[in-house]
Amino acid sequence: MMAPAAATKRPCVPLRRQLEEIVGARFVLCSPQRQRRFTRGYRFGEGEAVAVVLPGTLVQFWRVLETCVNGGNAVIAQAANTGLTGGSTPHGVGYDRDVVVINTMRIKSLHLLAEGRQVVAFPGTTLDELEKALKPLGREPHSVIGSSCLGASVIGGICNNSGGSLIQRGPAYTELALYARVDADGRLSLVNHLGIDLGDNPEEMLSRLDRKGYRPDQVMWDGSKAASDREYADHVRNIDAPTPARFNADPRRLFEVSGSAGKVIVFAVRLDTFEAVRDARVFYIGTNDPDELTRIRRAMLSSFSMLPVAAEYIHRDAFDIAECYGKDTFLLIKTLGPGHLPKLFAAKSRFDALAERLSFLPANLSDRVMQAFSRPFPSHLPPRLKQFRNRFQHHLMIKTAGSAVNETSSLLASLFRSEASDFFECTPQEGLAAFLHRFAVAGAAVRYRAIHGATTGGIVALDVALPRNETDWIERLPDEVEQLILKKLYYGHFFCHVFHQDYIVKKEVDWLETEHKILELLDRRNARYPAEHNVGHLYKAEDAVVAHYRELDPCNCFNPGIGRTSKRLRWC
């Protein structure tokens, strides 16, 4: 984690007044304390902003954007700020202009089209809100657990190449969007590729969209542009391909706002929705032989008539860390549902901001309080999951539906039942617990380091895509790297061959230098990274991604420095 940023600059009086005239003084934040949750990343990165602005409508958003562009400011558009790579906040120093952060979470609306077959999502619409709106219609969004629990926005997923755990749906993707860009001559324009006739004048277009002032016959349905990755189900089945199923720099899924990482300013996206999964069953598999899991993956992807819904992997070490340090997350989601977590995380951020101003309080006080809160509760994991933890190193949970249920049961019965490998079909309660536990791993490393900060260094958090034809997927670190690491957490989306790898390094070890050593090892394995998170300020963007950024934003006005690119005007 970076050192705390210096005191935030104060905006010049004319800029501040202009912004306050648009959104109101209450929604222009200039003090470091009020800006904290908007200028500091969820896990990584922080920097200075001359102002944080919170518009409440699409028209206000446009006017704020015009004011900033005309004033020569760099702009970072941000929604929930739940990313793991610092891609939605300022980062460090080196900007040649003042930075304005525009947070869009007040602009919450969604329009259901064709009885929910598609949806138009606004900048502040979260995955959780979309899921709740679609549920009465028997439909679902691209992702149903994961980032949605943290309050991540729908548009953030599109811009950041989000992957998700659902095998049949692939990465978040659309070719239908309404966005603003600055061209090579410095002119701001609004581009309407939403497939809805909204007129020609930007403010009139946005006002019409704000109030849903368009007729059904103004919505185009010619099918020429995709609103999801329609090819992924076939793509992931190609188990002998030497390339990954999905990764951030895949040129096949870089299109305008998709994979834009804030290099254009997105006002709305239009997306497909999906028929909700019914009567799903969960199979829990344990083994000490990773080749057994490879055989399952290749058999199911290549021969099953219907793809499974999800297939999530977790190593025993990650299981153990999550059982202790993800317990409160598990209990909160199970008790309150994922919809309450965004408010809790916002409250946590405000609490941390206050605690940091009181030097006599210990570091990471909120994490310590939440960890202490979870300890008195009895074990939250079903007995059969814990029994498999004691027997096996490698755990795989497969959710299936329809014809895949019987196919999965028959395949597993034919493959193994031994001391080295075993499986069982979960009860509904066990299946829910298994997937919630897998989700809780994601924040467990952060919590572990917060509690044990006196004896640990930083965290190397990677998400890695292995080639589809890779069979030797277990990582083996050389001794010189292994000795730098205190804890390793391996988990991921196994059938897509996307793995999350978190390393908690020892005290006094340089986590960034350790990360570079691990990335060199991944390069030798033909892995690609990041797999489903944005490059943020943590990864160096590949050439294809940089070309995408430069085409979208030739003046480098929006989110400068992303992917370790230039922070300066016109990419100097």
Coordinates of C-alpha atoms in Angstrom, one line a residue:
M1 CA 0.0 0.0 0.0
M2 CA 1.3 3.5 -0.8
A3 CA 2.2 6.0 1.8
P4 CA -0.6 8.5 2.6
A5 CA -1.1 11.2 0.0
A6 CA -0.2 14.7 0.7
A7 CA -2.8 17.2 1.7
T8 CA -5.4 17.7 -1.1
K9 CA -5.1 20.8 -3.2
R10 CA -7.8 23.3 -3.0
P11 CA -9.6 24.1 -6.3
C12 CA -9.4 27.5 -7.7
V13 CA -12.4 29.6 -6.7
P14 CA -14.0 29.8 -10.2
L15 CA -13.8 26.0 -10.7
R16 CA -15.3 25.3 -7.3
R17 CA -18.1 27.8 -7.8
Q18 CA -18.9 26.5 -11.3
L19 CA -19.2 22.9 -9.9
E20 CA -21.3 24.0 -6.9
E21 CA -23.7 25.9 -9.2
I22 CA -24.2 22.6 -11.1
V23 CA -24.6 20.1 -8.3
G24 CA -24.9 22.1 -5.1
A25 CA -22.2 22.9 -2.5
R26 CA -23.0 19.7 -0.6
F27 CA -21.8 17.5 -3.5
V28 CA -18.4 19.2 -4.2
L29 CA -15.9 17.7 -1.7
C30 CA -12.6 19.5 -1.2
S31 CA -11.3 18.4 2.2
P32 CA -9.0 15.3 2.4
Q33 CA -11.3 13.8 5.1
R34 CA -14.4 14.0 2.9
Q35 CA -12.5 12.9 -0.2
R36 CA -10.9 9.8 1.4
R37 CA -13.3 7.1 0.3
F38 CA -13.2 8.5 -3.3
T39 CA -9.4 9.0 -3.6
R40 CA -8.2 5.8 -2.0
G41 CA -8.6 2.5 -3.7
Y42 CA -10.4 -0.4 -2.1
R43 CA -7.2 -2.5 -1.9
F44 CA -4.5 -0.4 -3.7
G45 CA -3.6 3.1 -4.7
E46 CA -4.4 6.7 -3.7
G47 CA -3.7 10.2 -4.8
E48 CA -4.7 13.8 -4.8
A49 CA -7.8 15.4 -6.4
V50 CA -8.6 19.1 -6.6
A51 CA -12.2 18.2 -6.1
V52 CA -14.6 15.2 -5.9
V53 CA -17.9 15.9 -7.5
L54 CA -21.2 13.9 -7.1
P55 CA -23.7 14.7 -9.8
G56 CA -27.3 13.6 -9.3
T57 CA -28.5 13.3 -12.9
L58 CA -27.1 12.6 -16.4
V59 CA -27.5 16.2 -17.3
Q60 CA -25.5 17.3 -14.3
F61 CA -22.9 14.7 -15.1
W62 CA -22.5 16.2 -18.6
R63 CA -22.3 19.8 -17.3
V64 CA -19.6 18.8 -14.7
L65 CA -17.7 17.0 -17.4
E66 CA -17.9 20.1 -19.8
T67 CA -16.7 22.4 -17.0
C68 CA -13.7 20.1 -16.2
V69 CA -12.7 19.6 -19.8
N70 CA -13.0 23.3 -20.7
G71 CA -11.0 24.1 -17.6
G72 CA -8.1 21.8 -18.6
N73 CA -8.6 19.4 -15.8
A74 CA -7.9 15.6 -16.0
V75 CA -11.0 13.7 -15.1
I76 CA -11.5 10.3 -13.4
A77 CA -15.0 9.0 -13.5
Q78 CA -15.7 6.6 -10.6
A79 CA -18.7 4.5 -9.5
A80 CA -18.5 2.3 -6.4
N81 CA -14.6 2.3 -6.2
T82 CA -14.6 -1.4 -5.4
G83 CA -11.8 -2.3 -7.8
L84 CA -8.7 -4.1 -6.6
T85 CA -6.0 -2.5 -8.8
G86 CA -6.5 1.2 -8.1
G87 CA -8.0 1.9 -11.5
S88 CA -10.7 4.3 -10.4
T89 CA -8.7 6.7 -8.2
P90 CA -5.8 9.1 -8.7
H91 CA -2.5 7.4 -8.2
G92 CA 0.6 9.0 -6.8
V93 CA 2.2 12.0 -8.4
G94 CA 3.3 13.0 -11.9
Y95 CA 0.0 14.5 -13.2
D96 CA 0.6 17.7 -15.2
R97 CA -3.0 19.0 -14.5
D98 CA -5.3 19.1 -11.6
V99 CA -7.4 16.0 -11.3
V100 CA -11.2 16.0 -10.7
V101 CA -12.9 12.8 -9.5
I102 CA -16.5 12.5 -10.6
N103 CA -18.3 9.9 -8.6
T104 CA -21.5 8.7 -10.2
M105 CA -23.2 6.7 -7.5
R106 CA -26.1 9.2 -7.1
I107 CA -27.1 8.6 -10.7
K108 CA -29.1 5.4 -10.1
S109 CA -31.7 4.2 -12.7
L110 CA -32.3 1.3 -15.0
H111 CA -34.7 0.8 -17.8
L112 CA -36.1 -2.6 -18.6
L113 CA -36.5 -3.3 -22.3
A114 CA -38.7 -6.0 -23.9
E115 CA -39.9 -7.3 -20.5
G116 CA -36.4 -7.4 -19.1
R117 CA -34.8 -9.2 -22.0
Q118 CA -32.4 -6.3 -22.1
V119 CA -31.6 -3.4 -19.7
V120 CA -30.3 0.1 -19.9
A121 CA -28.1 0.8 -16.9
F122 CA -27.0 4.2 -15.6
P123 CA -23.6 5.0 -14.1
G124 CA -24.6 4.4 -10.5
T125 CA -26.7 1.3 -11.0
T126 CA -25.2 -1.6 -9.1
L127 CA -25.2 -5.3 -10.0
D128 CA -27.2 -6.0 -6.8
E129 CA -29.9 -3.4 -7.8
L130 CA -30.1 -4.9 -11.3
E131 CA -30.3 -8.4 -9.9
K132 CA -33.2 -7.4 -7.6
A133 CA -35.0 -5.7 -10.5
L134 CA -34.8 -8.7 -12.7
K135 CA -35.6 -11.4 -10.1
P136 CA -39.5 -11.0 -10.4
L137 CA -39.1 -11.5 -14.1
G138 CA -37.2 -14.7 -13.7
R139 CA -34.1 -13.2 -15.2
E140 CA -30.5 -12.4 -14.0
P141 CA -27.7 -10.1 -14.9
H142 CA -24.2 -11.1 -16.1
S143 CA -23.0 -11.6 -12.5
V144 CA -25.0 -12.7 -9.4
I145 CA -22.4 -13.0 -6.7
G146 CA -18.9 -11.6 -6.3
S147 CA -18.4 -7.9 -7.1
S148 CA -22.2 -7.5 -6.7
C149 CA -21.7 -8.1 -3.0
L150 CA -19.4 -5.1 -2.7
G151 CA -21.8 -2.8 -4.5
A152 CA -19.9 -2.8 -7.8
S153 CA -21.6 -0.9 -10.6
V154 CA -22.9 -2.4 -13.9
I155 CA -20.9 0.0 -16.0
G156 CA -17.8 -0.6 -14.0
G157 CA -17.9 -4.2 -14.9
I158 CA -18.2 -3.4 -18.6
C159 CA -15.3 -0.8 -18.5
N160 CA -13.1 -3.1 -16.5
N161 CA -13.3 -6.4 -18.4
S162 CA -15.0 -8.1 -15.4
G163 CA -15.2 -11.8 -15.7
G164 CA -17.5 -13.3 -13.1
S165 CA -18.0 -16.9 -12.1
L166 CA -20.8 -18.0 -14.5
I167 CA -19.3 -20.1 -17.2
Q168 CA -22.0 -19.7 -19.8
R169 CA -21.9 -15.9 -19.8
G170 CA -18.2 -15.0 -20.2
P171 CA -16.8 -11.5 -19.6
A172 CA -19.0 -8.5 -19.2
Y173 CA -19.3 -7.0 -22.7
T174 CA -21.5 -4.7 -24.8
E175 CA -21.3 -2.8 -28.1
L176 CA -24.3 -0.7 -27.1
A177 CA -23.5 2.4 -25.1
L178 CA -23.8 6.2 -24.7
Y179 CA -20.5 7.8 -23.9
A180 CA -18.5 11.0 -24.1
R181 CA -15.0 11.4 -25.5
V182 CA -12.5 14.1 -26.3
D183 CA -11.1 14.0 -29.8
A184 CA -7.6 14.8 -31.0
D185 CA -8.5 18.5 -31.3
G186 CA -9.7 18.6 -27.7
R187 CA -13.4 18.7 -28.5
L188 CA -15.9 17.0 -26.2
S189 CA -18.7 15.1 -27.8
L190 CA -21.5 12.7 -26.8
V191 CA -21.5 9.4 -28.8
N192 CA -24.8 7.6 -29.0
H193 CA -24.3 3.9 -29.8
L194 CA -27.0 2.9 -27.4
G195 CA -29.4 1.8 -30.2
I196 CA -32.0 4.2 -28.9
D197 CA -33.0 7.4 -30.8
L198 CA -32.5 10.2 -28.3
G199 CA -32.1 13.2 -30.7
D200 CA -28.9 15.2 -31.4
N201 CA -28.3 17.8 -28.7
P202 CA -26.3 16.3 -25.8
E203 CA -28.3 17.9 -22.9
E204 CA -31.6 17.1 -24.6
M205 CA -30.5 13.5 -25.2
L206 CA -29.4 13.0 -21.6
S207 CA -32.5 14.7 -20.3
R208 CA -34.7 12.4 -22.4
L209 CA -32.8 9.4 -21.1
D210 CA -33.0 10.6 -17.5
R211 CA -36.8 10.6 -17.6
K212 CA -37.1 7.7 -20.0
G213 CA -38.6 10.0 -22.5
Y214 CA -38.4 7.8 -25.6
R215 CA -40.9 5.5 -27.2
P216 CA -40.6 1.7 -27.7
D217 CA -40.4 2.2 -31.5
Q218 CA -37.3 4.4 -31.0
V219 CA -35.4 1.3 -29.6
M220 CA -33.6 -0.6 -32.3
W221 CA -33.5 -4.4 -32.4
D222 CA -31.7 -5.2 -35.6
G223 CA -29.2 -7.4 -33.8
S224 CA -26.2 -5.9 -35.5
K225 CA -24.4 -5.1 -32.2
A226 CA -24.0 -7.4 -29.3
A227 CA -25.1 -6.7 -25.8
S228 CA -23.2 -9.7 -24.3
D229 CA -20.4 -12.1 -25.2
R230 CA -22.6 -14.4 -27.3
E231 CA -19.6 -16.6 -28.4
Y232 CA -18.1 -17.4 -25.0
A233 CA -19.9 -20.7 -24.4
D234 CA -18.3 -22.1 -27.5
H235 CA -15.0 -20.3 -26.9
V236 CA -14.5 -21.8 -23.4
R237 CA -15.2 -25.3 -24.7
N238 CA -12.1 -25.3 -27.0
I239 CA -9.9 -27.0 -24.4
D240 CA -7.0 -27.6 -26.8
A241 CA -6.5 -23.9 -27.6
P242 CA -3.1 -22.5 -26.6
T243 CA -4.6 -19.2 -25.4
P244 CA -6.7 -18.3 -22.4
A245 CA -10.5 -18.3 -22.5
R246 CA -10.6 -14.7 -21.2
F247 CA -8.1 -12.0 -20.2
N248 CA -8.0 -8.2 -20.0
A249 CA -6.0 -7.6 -23.2
D250 CA -8.0 -10.0 -25.4
P251 CA -8.5 -7.9 -28.6
R252 CA -11.8 -9.8 -29.4
R253 CA -13.4 -8.0 -26.4
L254 CA -12.0 -4.5 -26.6
F255 CA -14.7 -2.4 -28.2
E256 CA -15.5 1.3 -27.4
V257 CA -16.6 1.3 -23.7
S258 CA -15.9 -2.4 -23.2
G259 CA -12.5 -2.5 -21.7
S260 CA -12.2 1.3 -21.8
A261 CA -11.0 1.6 -18.1
G262 CA -12.3 5.2 -17.9
K263 CA -10.8 6.4 -21.1
V264 CA -14.2 7.5 -22.2
I265 CA -17.0 8.7 -19.9
V266 CA -19.9 6.3 -19.9
F267 CA -23.5 7.6 -19.3
A268 CA -25.4 4.4 -20.1
V269 CA -24.9 0.8 -21.4
R270 CA -27.4 -1.6 -22.8
L271 CA -27.0 -5.2 -21.9
D272 CA -28.6 -8.6 -22.4
T273 CA -30.1 -10.3 -19.4
F274 CA -30.3 -14.1 -18.9
E275 CA -32.9 -16.6 -17.9
A276 CA -32.5 -17.4 -14.2
V277 CA -31.1 -20.8 -13.3
R278 CA -33.7 -23.1 -11.8
D279 CA -33.3 -26.3 -9.8
A280 CA -29.5 -26.0 -9.7
R281 CA -27.5 -28.7 -7.8
V282 CA -24.0 -28.3 -6.3
F283 CA -21.4 -31.1 -6.3
Y284 CA -18.5 -30.7 -3.9
I285 CA -15.3 -32.5 -4.9
G286 CA -12.1 -33.0 -2.9
T287 CA -8.9 -34.5 -4.0
N288 CA -5.1 -34.7 -3.3
D289 CA -4.4 -35.2 -7.0
P290 CA -4.9 -32.1 -9.1
D291 CA -4.9 -34.2 -12.3
E292 CA -8.3 -35.5 -11.2
L293 CA -9.8 -31.9 -11.4
T294 CA -8.2 -31.5 -14.9
R295 CA -9.9 -34.7 -16.1
I296 CA -13.3 -33.4 -14.8
R297 CA -12.8 -30.0 -16.5
R298 CA -11.8 -31.4 -19.8
A299 CA -14.5 -34.0 -19.9
M300 CA -17.3 -31.6 -18.9
L301 CA -16.3 -28.8 -21.3
S302 CA -15.7 -31.1 -24.3
S303 CA -18.6 -33.6 -24.0
F304 CA -21.5 -32.3 -21.9
S305 CA -24.6 -31.3 -23.8
M306 CA -25.0 -28.3 -21.4
L307 CA -22.3 -26.3 -19.7
P308 CA -22.3 -26.2 -15.9
V309 CA -23.4 -22.9 -14.3
A310 CA -20.2 -22.4 -12.3
A311 CA -17.1 -24.3 -11.2
E312 CA -15.1 -22.7 -8.4
Y313 CA -11.7 -23.9 -7.1
I314 CA -10.3 -23.3 -3.6
H315 CA -7.0 -24.6 -2.1
R316 CA -7.0 -25.9 1.5
D317 CA -4.8 -23.0 2.6
A318 CA -7.2 -20.5 1.2
F319 CA -10.1 -22.5 2.8
D320 CA -8.4 -22.1 6.2
I321 CA -7.7 -18.3 5.9
A322 CA -11.3 -17.7 4.8
E323 CA -12.8 -19.7 7.5
C324 CA -11.1 -17.5 10.1
Y325 CA -10.7 -14.1 8.4
G326 CA -13.8 -14.2 6.1
K327 CA -16.2 -15.4 8.7
D328 CA -17.9 -12.0 9.2
T329 CA -18.3 -11.5 5.5
F330 CA -19.9 -15.0 5.2
L331 CA -22.3 -14.3 8.1
L332 CA -23.3 -10.8 6.9
I333 CA -24.2 -12.0 3.4
K334 CA -26.0 -15.0 4.8
T335 CA -27.9 -13.0 7.4
L336 CA -28.5 -9.7 5.6
G337 CA -28.1 -10.5 2.0
P338 CA -25.5 -8.9 -0.4
G339 CA -27.5 -5.7 -0.8
H340 CA -26.4 -4.4 2.6
L341 CA -22.7 -4.8 2.1
P342 CA -22.1 -1.6 0.1
K343 CA -23.6 0.5 3.0
L344 CA -21.5 -1.4 5.5
F345 CA -18.3 -0.8 3.5
A346 CA -19.1 2.9 3.1
A347 CA -19.6 3.1 6.9
K348 CA -16.3 1.2 7.4
S349 CA -14.5 3.8 5.2
R350 CA -15.9 6.7 7.2
F351 CA -15.0 5.0 10.5
D352 CA -11.4 4.4 9.2
A353 CA -11.1 8.0 8.1
L354 CA -12.1 9.2 11.6
A355 CA -9.8 6.6 13.3
E356 CA -6.8 7.7 11.3
R357 CA -7.2 11.2 12.6
L358 CA -6.9 9.9 16.2
S359 CA -3.2 8.8 16.5
F360 CA -3.8 6.9 19.8
L361 CA -6.0 4.4 18.1
P362 CA -4.4 1.2 16.5
A363 CA -4.1 0.8 12.8
N364 CA -6.9 -0.9 10.9
L365 CA -9.3 -0.5 13.8
S366 CA -12.4 -1.4 11.8
D367 CA -10.9 -4.7 10.7
R368 CA -10.0 -5.5 14.2
V369 CA -13.5 -4.7 15.5
M370 CA -15.1 -6.8 12.7
Q371 CA -12.7 -9.7 13.4
A372 CA -13.5 -9.6 17.1
F373 CA -17.2 -9.5 16.3
S374 CA -17.0 -12.7 14.4
R375 CA -15.0 -14.8 16.9
P376 CA -17.8 -15.7 19.4
F377 CA -20.1 -17.1 16.7
P378 CA -20.0 -20.9 16.3
S379 CA -18.6 -22.6 13.2
H380 CA -20.4 -21.3 10.2
L381 CA -19.4 -24.1 7.8
P382 CA -21.3 -27.4 7.3
P383 CA -19.6 -30.5 8.8
R384 CA -19.2 -32.2 5.4
L385 CA -17.2 -29.2 4.0
K386 CA -14.9 -29.3 7.1
Q387 CA -14.4 -33.0 6.8
F388 CA -13.4 -32.6 3.2
R389 CA -11.0 -29.8 4.3
N390 CA -9.3 -32.3 6.6
R391 CA -9.0 -35.0 3.9
F392 CA -8.1 -33.0 0.8
Q393 CA -5.9 -30.2 -0.4
H394 CA -7.9 -29.3 -3.5
H395 CA -11.6 -28.4 -3.5
L396 CA -13.9 -27.9 -6.5
M397 CA -17.6 -27.0 -6.3
I398 CA -19.6 -27.4 -9.5
K399 CA -23.1 -25.9 -9.8
T400 CA -25.1 -27.6 -12.6
A401 CA -28.7 -27.4 -13.8
G402 CA -30.9 -29.2 -16.4
S403 CA -29.4 -32.2 -18.2
A404 CA -25.9 -31.4 -16.8
V405 CA -27.0 -32.6 -13.3
N406 CA -27.3 -36.3 -14.3
E407 CA -24.2 -36.0 -16.6
T408 CA -22.2 -34.6 -13.7
S409 CA -23.3 -37.2 -11.2
S410 CA -22.5 -40.1 -13.6
L411 CA -19.1 -38.6 -14.6
L412 CA -18.0 -38.1 -11.0
A413 CA -19.2 -41.6 -9.9
S414 CA -17.2 -43.1 -12.8
L415 CA -14.0 -41.2 -12.1
F416 CA -13.4 -41.7 -8.4
R417 CA -14.3 -42.6 -5.0
S418 CA -11.2 -43.3 -3.0
E419 CA -9.0 -42.1 -0.1
A420 CA -7.3 -39.7 -2.5
S421 CA -10.5 -38.3 -4.1
D422 CA -14.2 -38.1 -3.2
F423 CA -17.4 -36.1 -3.8
F424 CA -20.9 -35.5 -2.6
E425 CA -24.0 -33.8 -3.8
C426 CA -24.7 -30.8 -1.5
T427 CA -28.0 -30.0 0.2
P428 CA -29.2 -26.5 -0.7
Q429 CA -27.8 -25.2 2.5
E430 CA -24.4 -26.8 1.9
G431 CA -24.3 -25.5 -1.7
L432 CA -25.0 -22.0 -0.6
A433 CA -22.3 -22.2 2.2
A434 CA -19.7 -23.6 -0.2
F435 CA -20.1 -20.7 -2.7
L436 CA -20.3 -18.1 0.0
H437 CA -17.1 -19.5 1.6
R438 CA -15.4 -19.3 -1.8
F439 CA -16.5 -15.7 -2.2
A440 CA -15.2 -14.8 1.3
V441 CA -11.7 -15.8 0.3
A442 CA -11.4 -12.6 -1.8
G443 CA -11.1 -10.3 1.2
A444 CA -9.5 -12.8 3.6
A445 CA -5.9 -11.9 2.7
V446 CA -6.6 -8.2 3.3
R447 CA -8.1 -9.0 6.7
Y448 CA -5.2 -11.3 7.6
R449 CA -2.7 -8.6 6.9
A450 CA -4.7 -5.9 8.7
I451 CA -4.8 -8.1 11.9
H452 CA -1.2 -9.2 11.6
G453 CA 0.3 -6.0 10.3
A454 CA 3.1 -6.1 12.8
T455 CA 4.5 -9.4 11.5
T456 CA 3.5 -9.2 7.8
G457 CA 4.5 -7.2 4.7
G458 CA 2.3 -6.3 1.8
I459 CA 0.0 -8.3 -0.4
V460 CA 0.6 -9.4 -3.9
A461 CA -2.8 -9.9 -5.4
L462 CA -2.9 -11.4 -8.9
D463 CA -5.6 -12.7 -11.2
V464 CA -4.1 -15.0 -13.9
A465 CA -5.5 -16.6 -17.0
L466 CA -3.9 -19.9 -18.0
P467 CA -4.1 -21.3 -21.6
R468 CA -7.2 -23.4 -22.2
N469 CA -5.0 -26.4 -23.0
E470 CA -2.9 -26.2 -19.9
T471 CA -3.0 -29.3 -17.8
D472 CA -0.2 -28.5 -15.3
W473 CA -2.0 -25.7 -13.6
I474 CA -0.5 -26.0 -10.1
E475 CA 2.0 -23.2 -9.4
R476 CA 5.4 -24.2 -8.1
L477 CA 7.5 -21.3 -6.8
P478 CA 11.3 -21.5 -6.7
D479 CA 12.9 -21.5 -3.3
E480 CA 14.2 -17.9 -3.6
V481 CA 10.6 -16.7 -4.1
E482 CA 9.0 -19.1 -1.7
Q483 CA 11.1 -17.9 1.2
L484 CA 9.7 -14.4 0.8
I485 CA 6.1 -15.4 1.3
L486 CA 4.2 -16.0 4.5
K487 CA 0.8 -17.2 3.2
K488 CA -0.4 -18.2 -0.3
L489 CA -4.1 -18.2 -1.3
Y490 CA -5.1 -20.0 -4.5
Y491 CA -8.7 -19.9 -5.7
G492 CA -10.6 -19.2 -8.9
H493 CA -12.9 -19.9 -11.8
F494 CA -11.6 -23.4 -12.7
F495 CA -13.3 -24.2 -16.0
C496 CA -12.4 -20.8 -17.4
H497 CA -8.8 -21.4 -16.1
V498 CA -8.8 -18.0 -14.3
F499 CA -7.0 -18.1 -10.9
H500 CA -6.8 -15.6 -8.2
Q501 CA -3.5 -15.8 -6.4
D502 CA -2.9 -13.8 -3.2
Y503 CA 0.5 -13.8 -1.6
I504 CA 1.1 -12.2 1.9
V505 CA 4.8 -11.5 2.0
K506 CA 7.0 -11.5 5.1
K507 CA 7.9 -8.5 7.1
E508 CA 10.5 -6.2 5.5
V509 CA 10.0 -7.9 2.1
D510 CA 9.3 -5.6 -0.8
W511 CA 5.9 -6.8 -2.1
L512 CA 6.3 -5.0 -5.5
E513 CA 9.6 -6.6 -6.2
T514 CA 8.1 -9.9 -5.2
E515 CA 5.3 -9.4 -7.6
H516 CA 7.7 -8.7 -10.5
K517 CA 9.5 -12.0 -9.7
I518 CA 6.2 -13.9 -9.8
L519 CA 5.1 -12.2 -13.0
E520 CA 8.3 -13.3 -14.7
L521 CA 7.4 -16.9 -13.7
L522 CA 3.9 -16.5 -15.1
D523 CA 5.3 -15.2 -18.4
R524 CA 7.3 -18.4 -18.8
R525 CA 4.0 -20.4 -18.4
N526 CA 2.4 -18.3 -21.2
A527 CA -0.1 -17.0 -18.6
R528 CA -1.9 -13.7 -19.2
Y529 CA -2.7 -11.1 -16.5
P530 CA -4.9 -9.5 -15.4
A531 CA -7.5 -12.1 -16.3
E532 CA -10.7 -10.3 -15.3
H533 CA -9.8 -7.2 -13.3
N534 CA -8.7 -3.9 -14.9
V535 CA -5.0 -3.2 -15.2
G536 CA -5.5 -0.2 -12.9
H537 CA -2.2 1.3 -11.7
L538 CA -0.9 -2.1 -10.6
Y539 CA -0.3 -3.8 -14.0
K540 CA 1.5 -2.6 -17.2
A541 CA -1.1 -2.6 -20.0
E542 CA -0.3 -4.7 -23.0
D543 CA 0.2 -3.0 -26.4
A544 CA -3.3 -3.9 -27.6
V545 CA -4.9 -2.3 -24.5
V546 CA -2.7 0.8 -24.8
A547 CA -3.8 1.2 -28.5
H548 CA -7.4 0.9 -27.4
Y549 CA -6.9 3.6 -24.8
R550 CA -5.1 6.0 -27.2
E551 CA -7.8 5.6 -29.8
L552 CA -10.5 6.4 -27.3
D553 CA -8.7 9.3 -25.6
P554 CA -6.1 10.8 -27.9
C555 CA -5.6 13.8 -25.6
N556 CA -5.2 11.6 -22.5
C557 CA -7.9 13.7 -20.7
F558 CA -9.6 10.8 -18.8
N559 CA -8.0 8.5 -16.2
P560 CA -4.5 9.4 -17.2
G561 CA -1.8 6.9 -16.1
I562 CA -4.0 3.9 -16.2
G563 CA -2.0 0.7 -17.0
R564 CA 1.3 2.5 -16.1
T565 CA 0.9 4.8 -19.2
S566 CA 1.7 8.5 -19.3
K567 CA -0.2 10.8 -17.0
R568 CA 0.6 13.8 -19.1
L569 CA -1.6 15.7 -21.7
R570 CA -1.5 14.1 -25.1
W571 CA 0.5 11.2 -23.8
C572 CA 3.7 13.2 -23.7

